[in-house]
Amino acid sequence: MKVTSLLTLWVIGCFALLIPARVLAQQSSIRVYGKITENDKKLQGAIITVYANGSLLKTINADGKYEVNLELGVDYVITYTKPGFITKRLEFNTNNVPPDRAKNPFSDFPIDIDIFPEVPGTDIDKVLQQPIGKILFDPTYEKVGDFASDEAYHKSIQSLLDQIEKARKEAEDKAKELDAQYKKALAKADAEFTSKDFANARPDYQAASAIKPGEQYPINQIAAIDKAQKDAGAKATADALAAKQKRTADSLANIQKAKDAAAAALAAKQKRAADSLAQLQKAKDAAAAAAKQKRTADSLAAAQKSKAAADALAAKQKRTADSLAQVQKTKDAAAALAAKNKRAADSIANAQKAKDAAAAALAAQKKKTADSLAAAQKAKDAAAALAAKQKRTADSLAQVQKDKDAAAALAAKNKRAADSIAAAQKAKDAAAAALAAKQKRTADSLAQVQKDKAAAAALAAKQKRTADSLAQVQKDKDAAAAALAAKNKRAADSIAAAQKAKDAAAAALAAKQKHTADSLATAQKAKDAAAALAAKNKRAADSIASAQKAKDAAAALAAKNKRTADSLAAVQKANDAAAAALAAKNKRTADSLAAVQKAKDVAAALAAKQKRAADSIAAAQKGKEAAAALAAKQKRTADSLAQVQKANAATAALVAKNKRTADSLATVQKAKDDAAALAAKQKRTADSLAAAQKGKEAAAALAAKNKRTADSLAQVQKANAAAAALAAKNKRTADSLAAVQKDKDAAAALAAKNKRTADSLAAIQKANAAAIATQKKKTADSLAAANKDLDDKYNAAMNKGNQYLLTKNYKPALTAYQQASALKPNEGLPKQRISQIQQQLAILGQNTGTPVKAPVKDTVPKNTDPNEKDSLALKYNQGVTEEHIDEPGCEVTRRIVVKGPRGFVYTRKVWSWGQTYYFKGEQPITEDTWNRETSNSN
């Protein structure tokens, strides 16, 4: 056989056996060496695997070159591959060497192999399941015998080798086309990246990476886009937070500004009020001086018993008129001052209102922030509660369905229904107790507030009437409860009597159903009465509310509301008692019916019992709804009381204001009365003077005396006037000092208040800033932790997929990449790997029309006991067991060889196009190994 023909064939594209000047080895083993290339270029990362007699001997990570020594008497299979490339197999059989020849050295055997990337859509993987060449011992080679290619085998696979060469050329053309597409997509993506058009750059880089998954550049660019977009998003979030904080600061500044303006306005109004009061005091001092002058004039008038006294009287009358005019002026000034004070009070009230509004706005802002956080927590809690409630509902429905299907378990179901009713009743009782306690606390508070009201007598009378009404209602309820108890007893007696016979049981059951309906109707009637009472109470509350225009009426309304609450509590208690009695009756009924179930009609009786249980549940539900309506009504009553209390406060303020007005009017009236008394006194003085004028001589003497008296009085008046002026001046000085001190105190109090307000605002701002910073840090920490956990899971899934893909274990690799893609949906690399693996699996599935079934794994566990049998030895008999399996396009023969405690699986696949492959476990073997190791003779 000529070596040159084989060399020419391998150079064509499959593999090359280069045998230039074969060198004789100095030992009886065979040295095999060569190169592994892609398009005649050294291929990095290639993997060469050597199998000896079907078992893995060694794996070589070739860097373009390899070398291996083969021993004699072994059937070798050598595979050449790389991840993403085709796999070529070569069989090198060193058996059948004569002993004499084995003593002499053999020539080194060079073998060069060229492989290329996998070609989707072709049958190359099928073809390459068999060796592309066989090397065996040729005793005639160069007359002494040596290893050479099996020419006959080579001729038999020539057509397959031509197919491989054609596929290689197609792969080259496709690689060139993909390279052009890759460069085009990359150029477009780079231009978009430069212009920061990330939305279009990302899919273009992903398209380029899909064309060449092994290229790192587009993956790095996608990561850069993600980083840029993440940084932009973080900046936008920070800007939004800063804007929000600025708006909050502006709002607080506006509130502070409004407070400062209100405080300034208040100070100005207080100053104007103080000025008005000083003016009023000045007018009062003038009035006092006038009064003093009047008393002096009266003394002079008493001495004016002469004609000169008449002149003095005329002067006095003039002064009196002036004094009256001054009094009138004082009265007018007082009225003007009152009006001015009213305006000042209104201004102060408005300023206080503005201040309260500002404080309310600040409180609302703070509450809004707290509500937002509370709402988030409440939404989370509500979601959890809803999920739990949905689960409980689903469980209850499932249990109901199960009980319907199982008639035998119906008694147990009835017991669970009774327990549910008892639990519902217990919850209802707890709610009623809590409500009663709350009503009691509210009533106690109202009673404490109303304790000092003046309407104690009216309250006592109304309490008596209400107590009488409630006593009547309680009496009616007791009668209804007694009737219900009597009916329950009759029902129990009827049911007991019905146990004597089948017909009697059915009749008693009908009677019991009627009694139960009557009982429920009675309970409903009691509830209707409670509802009517509630409506009546509402009308009474409305009437009292409309009559609450005075302080005493408000007290009566509060007392009545307390009685109403007590009445409702009593009604609720009666309802609870009725419901408890009904529950007890239902339990007795259930016990009685349990005994009746022994009769032939047990199914019908049980159905009726189920209906009664449903009715009881419906009644309990109605009771819950009535409790909810009662709670709503109580809330409305409390709101009405709050409105009444507010009206009472307004009424008290109005009464105080009216008192102040009455006091002012009384002061004015007193001034009028003083003026009238003065006029009457002046009239009496004039009459006396007229009588005194009757005697001329007496008048002359009187005139002389009056002159002396007048002179003396003038001196006294002058001294009195000086003293009065000094006293008035001293009083004005004292008043001014007092007013100044008062203003100082008010200013100090206002400054202290403003400082407290400023401190509160600063504290609120600081708390808000701290809360925002804390929340921001928590958010950032949570985000960082979540991102780190996500990155760790993503990297673990990607590493796992890469390891499976390197060994061509496609299905677990697909699962790992799908997990990575689910963790980071925007990452392109796992999606590319998923697409590649799905294409590869589709190609493998198209070879036979169905997914290729892997050979049965020879998974024999390692035993510590060498005599312990493995799973194959336990299942199959000693020796060889043959099984046949038909697959589409392929005939599969399995031979299970059991030797002692160990079993091995050998598989032969005969394809419809004529090729046959052999495996030991999952490792390929030769036909000789198949025949030798699975024959019965061995």
Short mmCIF file of N, CA, C and O in Angstrom, two decimals, residues 240-310:
data_model
loop_
_atom_site.label_atom_id
_atom_site.label_comp_id
_atom_site.label_asym_id
_atom_site.label_seq_id
_atom_site.Cartn_x
_atom_site.Cartn_y
_atom_site.Cartn_z
N ALA A 240 -34.04 64.63 41.27
CA ALA A 240 -35.45 64.69 41.71
C ALA A 240 -35.53 64.85 43.22
O ALA A 240 -36.33 65.62 43.74
N LEU A 241 -34.65 64.12 43.94
CA LEU A 241 -34.65 64.23 45.41
C LEU A 241 -34.26 65.63 45.84
O LEU A 241 -34.86 66.22 46.75
N ALA A 242 -33.23 66.20 45.17
CA ALA A 242 -32.80 67.56 45.52
C ALA A 242 -33.91 68.57 45.25
O ALA A 242 -34.15 69.49 46.05
N ALA A 243 -34.62 68.39 44.11
CA ALA A 243 -35.72 69.30 43.79
C ALA A 243 -36.83 69.20 44.84
O ALA A 243 -37.39 70.21 45.28
N LYS A 244 -37.10 67.96 45.26
CA LYS A 244 -38.15 67.77 46.28
C LYS A 244 -37.74 68.42 47.59
O LYS A 244 -38.55 69.08 48.26
N GLN A 245 -36.46 68.23 47.97
CA GLN A 245 -35.98 68.84 49.21
C GLN A 245 -36.04 70.36 49.12
O GLN A 245 -36.38 71.04 50.08
N LYS A 246 -35.73 70.92 47.92
CA LYS A 246 -35.80 72.37 47.75
C LYS A 246 -37.24 72.87 47.89
O LYS A 246 -37.50 73.88 48.53
N ARG A 247 -38.17 72.11 47.28
CA ARG A 247 -39.58 72.52 47.42
C ARG A 247 -40.02 72.49 48.87
O ARG A 247 -40.73 73.37 49.34
N THR A 248 -39.58 71.45 49.60
CA THR A 248 -39.92 71.37 51.02
C THR A 248 -39.35 72.54 51.79
O THR A 248 -40.01 73.18 52.61
N ALA A 249 -38.06 72.89 51.49
CA ALA A 249 -37.43 74.03 52.17
C ALA A 249 -38.15 75.33 51.83
O ALA A 249 -38.37 76.18 52.71
N ASP A 250 -38.53 75.48 50.54
CA ASP A 250 -39.27 76.70 50.15
C ASP A 250 -40.60 76.79 50.90
O ASP A 250 -41.00 77.88 51.34
N SER A 251 -41.29 75.63 51.00
CA SER A 251 -42.57 75.64 51.72
C SER A 251 -42.38 76.04 53.17
O SER A 251 -43.12 76.86 53.72
N LEU A 252 -41.34 75.48 53.81
CA LEU A 252 -41.08 75.83 55.21
C LEU A 252 -40.72 77.31 55.34
O LEU A 252 -41.13 78.00 56.28
N ALA A 253 -39.92 77.83 54.36
CA ALA A 253 -39.54 79.25 54.39
C ALA A 253 -40.78 80.13 54.24
O ALA A 253 -40.92 81.16 54.91
N ASN A 254 -41.69 79.73 53.33
CA ASN A 254 -42.92 80.51 53.14
C ASN A 254 -43.76 80.51 54.41
O ASN A 254 -44.36 81.54 54.79
N ILE A 255 -43.81 79.33 55.05
CA ILE A 255 -44.58 79.24 56.30
C ILE A 255 -43.97 80.15 57.35
O ILE A 255 -44.65 80.89 58.07
N GLN A 256 -42.62 80.11 57.44
CA GLN A 256 -41.94 80.96 58.41
C GLN A 256 -42.17 82.44 58.11
O GLN A 256 -42.38 83.26 59.00
N LYS A 257 -42.14 82.77 56.80
CA LYS A 257 -42.37 84.15 56.39
C LYS A 257 -43.77 84.61 56.78
O LYS A 257 -43.98 85.73 57.27
N ALA A 258 -44.75 83.68 56.54
CA ALA A 258 -46.13 84.03 56.90
C ALA A 258 -46.26 84.21 58.41
O ALA A 258 -46.95 85.13 58.89
N LYS A 259 -45.55 83.37 59.17
CA LYS A 259 -45.61 83.50 60.62
C LYS A 259 -45.00 84.83 61.06
O LYS A 259 -45.52 85.51 61.95
N ASP A 260 -43.85 85.17 60.45
CA ASP A 260 -43.20 86.44 60.81
C ASP A 260 -44.11 87.62 60.49
O ASP A 260 -44.23 88.57 61.28
N ALA A 261 -44.75 87.57 59.30
CA ALA A 261 -45.66 88.66 58.92
C ALA A 261 -46.83 88.75 59.89
O ALA A 261 -47.24 89.84 60.30
N ALA A 262 -47.37 87.58 60.27
CA ALA A 262 -48.48 87.57 61.22
C ALA A 262 -48.05 88.13 62.56
O ALA A 262 -48.77 88.90 63.21
N ALA A 263 -46.82 87.75 63.00
CA ALA A 263 -46.33 88.26 64.29
C ALA A 263 -46.13 89.78 64.22
O ALA A 263 -46.47 90.51 65.16
N ALA A 264 -45.58 90.27 63.08
CA ALA A 264 -45.38 91.72 62.94
C ALA A 264 -46.72 92.45 62.96
O ALA A 264 -46.88 93.50 63.60
N ALA A 265 -47.71 91.88 62.21
CA ALA A 265 -49.03 92.51 62.18
C ALA A 265 -49.65 92.53 63.58
O ALA A 265 -50.27 93.50 64.01
N LEU A 266 -49.45 91.43 64.31
CA LEU A 266 -49.99 91.34 65.66
C LEU A 266 -49.34 92.40 66.56
O LEU A 266 -50.01 93.09 67.34
N ALA A 267 -48.00 92.52 66.44
CA ALA A 267 -47.31 93.52 67.27
C ALA A 267 -47.81 94.93 66.95
O ALA A 267 -48.04 95.76 67.85
N ALA A 268 -47.99 95.22 65.63
CA ALA A 268 -48.47 96.54 65.24
C ALA A 268 -49.88 96.79 65.80
O ALA A 268 -50.19 97.88 66.31
N LYS A 269 -50.73 95.76 65.71
CA LYS A 269 -52.10 95.94 66.20
C LYS A 269 -52.12 96.10 67.71
O LYS A 269 -52.90 96.87 68.28
N GLN A 270 -51.20 95.33 68.37
CA GLN A 270 -51.13 95.47 69.82
C GLN A 270 -50.68 96.89 70.20
O GLN A 270 -51.15 97.48 71.18
N LYS A 271 -49.75 97.45 69.43
CA LYS A 271 -49.29 98.82 69.70
C LYS A 271 -50.43 99.82 69.52
O LYS A 271 -50.64 100.73 70.33
N ARG A 272 -51.19 99.62 68.41
CA ARG A 272 -52.32 100.53 68.18
C ARG A 272 -53.35 100.41 69.30
O ARG A 272 -53.94 101.39 69.74
N ALA A 273 -53.58 99.19 69.75
CA ALA A 273 -54.53 98.98 70.85
C ALA A 273 -54.04 99.67 72.12
O ALA A 273 -54.81 100.29 72.86
N ALA A 274 -52.70 99.54 72.37
CA ALA A 274 -52.14 100.20 73.55
C ALA A 274 -52.31 101.72 73.45
O ALA A 274 -52.66 102.40 74.42
N ASP A 275 -52.06 102.28 72.23
CA ASP A 275 -52.24 103.72 72.04
C ASP A 275 -53.70 104.13 72.30
O ASP A 275 -53.98 105.17 72.93
N SER A 276 -54.62 103.31 71.80
CA SER A 276 -56.04 103.61 72.00
C SER A 276 -56.41 103.57 73.48
O SER A 276 -57.16 104.42 73.97
N LEU A 277 -55.86 102.59 74.19
CA LEU A 277 -56.14 102.49 75.62
C LEU A 277 -55.56 103.72 76.36
O LEU A 277 -56.17 104.25 77.30
N ALA A 278 -54.36 104.15 75.94
CA ALA A 278 -53.77 105.34 76.58
C ALA A 278 -54.66 106.56 76.34
O ALA A 278 -54.88 107.39 77.25
N GLN A 279 -55.19 106.68 75.11
CA GLN A 279 -56.10 107.80 74.79
C GLN A 279 -57.35 107.73 75.64
O GLN A 279 -57.86 108.75 76.14
N LEU A 280 -57.87 106.54 75.80
CA LEU A 280 -59.06 106.34 76.62
C LEU A 280 -58.77 106.74 78.08
O LEU A 280 -59.60 107.37 78.75
N GLN A 281 -57.59 106.36 78.55
CA GLN A 281 -57.24 106.71 79.93
C GLN A 281 -57.15 108.22 80.11
O GLN A 281 -57.58 108.78 81.14
N LYS A 282 -56.62 108.84 79.08
CA LYS A 282 -56.52 110.31 79.12
C LYS A 282 -57.91 110.94 79.20
O LYS A 282 -58.14 111.88 79.98
N ALA A 283 -58.85 110.40 78.39
CA ALA A 283 -60.23 110.91 78.43
C ALA A 283 -60.86 110.68 79.80
O ALA A 283 -61.59 111.51 80.32
N LYS A 284 -60.57 109.51 80.39
CA LYS A 284 -61.12 109.21 81.72
C LYS A 284 -60.57 110.21 82.75
O LYS A 284 -61.28 110.66 83.65
N ASP A 285 -59.27 110.53 82.64
CA ASP A 285 -58.67 111.49 83.58
C ASP A 285 -59.35 112.87 83.45
O ASP A 285 -59.63 113.55 84.44
N ALA A 286 -59.63 113.26 82.21
CA ALA A 286 -60.32 114.54 81.99
C ALA A 286 -61.71 114.51 82.62
O ALA A 286 -62.16 115.50 83.23
N ALA A 287 -62.40 113.38 82.47
CA ALA A 287 -63.74 113.26 83.06
C ALA A 287 -63.65 113.36 84.59
O ALA A 287 -64.50 113.98 85.25
N ALA A 288 -62.60 112.73 85.18
CA ALA A 288 -62.45 112.79 86.64
C ALA A 288 -62.19 114.23 87.09
O ALA A 288 -62.73 114.70 88.12
N ALA A 289 -61.37 114.98 86.32
CA ALA A 289 -61.10 116.39 86.66
C ALA A 289 -62.39 117.21 86.59
O ALA A 289 -62.67 118.08 87.46
N ALA A 290 -63.19 116.92 85.55
CA ALA A 290 -64.47 117.63 85.41
C ALA A 290 -65.37 117.34 86.59
O ALA A 290 -66.06 118.22 87.12
N ALA A 291 -65.38 116.06 87.04
CA ALA A 291 -66.22 115.70 88.17
C ALA A 291 -65.76 116.44 89.43
O ALA A 291 -66.57 116.91 90.24
N LYS A 292 -64.44 116.52 89.59
CA LYS A 292 -63.92 117.24 90.76
C LYS A 292 -64.29 118.71 90.73
O LYS A 292 -64.68 119.32 91.74
N GLN A 293 -64.20 119.29 89.52
CA GLN A 293 -64.61 120.69 89.36
C GLN A 293 -66.09 120.85 89.69
O GLN A 293 -66.52 121.86 90.28
N LYS A 294 -66.88 119.87 89.33
CA LYS A 294 -68.31 119.93 89.63
C LYS A 294 -68.56 119.94 91.14
O LYS A 294 -69.39 120.70 91.65
N ARG A 295 -67.80 119.09 91.85
CA ARG A 295 -67.99 119.07 93.31
C ARG A 295 -67.59 120.43 93.93
O ARG A 295 -68.26 120.94 94.84
N THR A 296 -66.51 121.01 93.43
CA THR A 296 -66.10 122.35 93.91
C THR A 296 -67.18 123.39 93.62
O THR A 296 -67.51 124.25 94.44
N ALA A 297 -67.75 123.33 92.39
CA ALA A 297 -68.82 124.25 92.01
C ALA A 297 -70.03 124.09 92.94
O ALA A 297 -70.69 125.09 93.31
N ASP A 298 -70.30 122.83 93.34
CA ASP A 298 -71.42 122.59 94.25
C ASP A 298 -71.17 123.29 95.60
O ASP A 298 -72.07 123.88 96.22
N SER A 299 -69.93 123.21 96.06
CA SER A 299 -69.60 123.89 97.33
C SER A 299 -69.79 125.40 97.22
O SER A 299 -70.32 126.07 98.13
N LEU A 300 -69.34 125.93 96.07
CA LEU A 300 -69.51 127.37 95.85
C LEU A 300 -71.00 127.73 95.75
O LEU A 300 -71.45 128.77 96.26
N ALA A 301 -71.77 126.86 95.07
CA ALA A 301 -73.20 127.13 94.89
C ALA A 301 -73.90 127.19 96.25
O ALA A 301 -74.85 127.96 96.44
N ALA A 302 -73.43 126.31 97.18
CA ALA A 302 -74.07 126.31 98.50
C ALA A 302 -73.88 127.67 99.21
O ALA A 302 -74.69 128.09 100.03
N ALA A 303 -72.74 128.34 98.87
CA ALA A 303 -72.46 129.64 99.51
C ALA A 303 -73.08 130.83 98.77
O ALA A 303 -73.04 131.97 99.24
N GLN A 304 -73.60 130.57 97.55
CA GLN A 304 -74.11 131.66 96.71
C GLN A 304 -75.55 131.97 97.10
O GLN A 304 -76.49 131.56 96.45
N LYS A 305 -75.73 132.70 98.20
CA LYS A 305 -77.06 133.05 98.62
C LYS A 305 -77.41 134.49 98.20
O LYS A 305 -78.40 135.04 98.65
N SER A 306 -76.55 134.99 97.35
CA SER A 306 -76.79 136.39 96.92
C SER A 306 -76.79 136.45 95.42
O SER A 306 -76.67 135.44 94.74
N LYS A 307 -76.90 137.71 94.95
CA LYS A 307 -76.95 137.93 93.50
C LYS A 307 -75.66 137.47 92.84
O LYS A 307 -75.67 136.96 91.72
N ALA A 308 -74.55 137.70 93.61
CA ALA A 308 -73.27 137.23 93.06
C ALA A 308 -73.29 135.71 92.88
O ALA A 308 -72.67 135.15 91.97
N ALA A 309 -74.09 135.02 93.82
CA ALA A 309 -74.23 133.56 93.70
C ALA A 309 -74.91 133.21 92.39
O ALA A 309 -74.63 132.20 91.76
N ALA A 310 -75.89 134.07 91.98
CA ALA A 310 -76.57 133.81 90.69
C ALA A 310 -75.59 133.89 89.55
O ALA A 310 -75.61 133.07 88.61
#
